[in-house]
Amino acid sequence: MATAEDKSALKTYLEKVARARTTKNLINPDESTLEKMERIRKAKEDYGFMVKTYFPHYCTKDDIHGNPVVVECADFQIDHIHKVRDNPLYMGYAEWGRGLAKSVHHNVFLPIFLWMNKQSRFFCLASDTFDRACDLLEDIRAEFEANELLIHDFGEQENPGYWEKGNFVTTSGFICKAFGARMKTRGLRKGRNRPDLWVVDDLETTQSINNSRIQDKYAEWIENDVMPTMTGTFRRFIGVNNRFASRMVQTILRERHPDWDWDLVKAYNPVTYEPVWKSMYTSDYYRQQEKAMGILAAHAEYNHEPLVRGKIFKPEMVIWGTLPDLHSMNAIVGHWDIAYAGTETSDFNACKVWGRHLKDFWLIDGFVKQSKMKICVEWMCLKQMEFKAKGVVCFWQYESQFWNDEVRRTIEETEQEMGVELNLIAVERSTTAKLLRMLTMHPYYQNGRIHVNEQLKANPDITTGLKQLYAIEPGMTEHDDSPDADEQAIKKLELYTDAPVPEGEPAERSWRTGRYRRKYTW
């Protein structure tokens, strides 16, 4: 007797079959053989055309009014699949952000594309469990069974007797088989055919992410069990996953196989919010996702920026609170850690504004972006205008080692454009190792002397800066520009020890810079 689970699975499959059958409306009974052959020829050459032609039921989305809108393949999807097709020995990972159709492209479209080009006869799909892999394989089985246009051009593919879930063979001899992680693969073949295409999709689980031993075993399974199953002219392996944790099976394999292709695609630009798949998503979509999920979670899922938590600085050490009156601060310092490139792989331009109030240090505001210098200088100018309007003094500084003609030109041009004088001064960087310098902040955090303006909780720059802070530990490879700027500002504020301005003090004394040690030279 069929169980409720079996009935649910059958219902889901029949829904997929019904959707695939909608391509019947695309068949032109009056078309010539020449027109049909030209469509087939073009589909074999142009992946984007193939997807749009044979799988239009995958290529739509609903607009805000519920009306269907056509979605085109993104350039990165087309380029990647063409790269796989053109390399019979392709080994690598499609590390695409969440929502970029990794599974559909690699579990359905790619195998059919290679099958059309006679480059694949035995496709193996693996996932964390066998049942999950079987479910994923149902999508391509439904297309072979019911896609009318595919059948019209390439012939009937459903093969009674060899058409079971997770293990089927088309009438043209294309073999598809599902595997769970670490299932036996030794001696895998069907007749004289051995696998020529492996896709490992979404191998990680909560259990494996928290257990490095399991991850190591998964990586060894791919190397020692999966790879040897392929012996022919075509031997392709593609791992499919986004990087949402600092250590994953794919990071292990990347270290062991630096010659593999790593197709890393971020879903959106975290500064401009421009989507990489423009026909599918808008900038507002990712802004809304950040609000709904939280900035750190969104960056991890969509942009492969996992939150790395070290063992030194912890979230519970950060005290959020109501920012004291700026006039009551002993001093305010803004430190700029300069970065030149402004690319997705470059350092961050980090400018952190800190104030000292009594014995505590307050983060007032901050800029932390992989941007060009000019954008950061503009931000500083706006803050300076804000401070000046309030009658507040801020000392702006940067590390002298970064100074060059380009930095000077950028500052001068921006100050002139915005009518602001920052009076930036250079400070010498300590010869102490950066990690040790940043660790000098730890006692302040541990003793509850570091506070953050609670109005910055949803600020993406501050969130990015805290993410860098939490990752600090020996041997870290994460960016540390923001905590570096924090340390430099706090170091300067350590010099200011005067009490805050007493209540009722005359207005003309609304600001006091405090004493600083004479041995320090600005």
PDB file of C-alpha atoms in Angstrom, residues 1 34 47 60 91 178 207 372 385 448 509:
ATOM      1  CA  MET A   1       0.000   0.000   0.000  1.00  0.00           C
ATOM      2  CA  LEU A  34      14.730  22.706 -42.405  1.00  0.00           C
ATOM      3  CA  TYR A  47      22.852  27.556 -24.321  1.00  0.00           C
ATOM      4  CA  THR A  60       8.941  33.286 -16.154  1.00  0.00           C
ATOM      5  CA  MET A  91      36.431  19.984 -12.807  1.00  0.00           C
ATOM      6  CA  ALA A 178      20.969   9.459  -7.954  1.00  0.00           C
ATOM      7  CA  GLN A 207      25.446  18.455  10.994  1.00  0.00           C
ATOM      8  CA  LYS A 372      36.751  54.220  -4.206  1.00  0.00           C
ATOM      9  CA  MET A 385      29.256  69.518   7.982  1.00  0.00           C
ATOM     10  CA  GLY A 448      32.199  46.990  29.235  1.00  0.00           C
ATOM     11  CA  ARG A 509      32.192  76.407  26.683  1.00  0.00           C
TER      12      ARG A 509
END
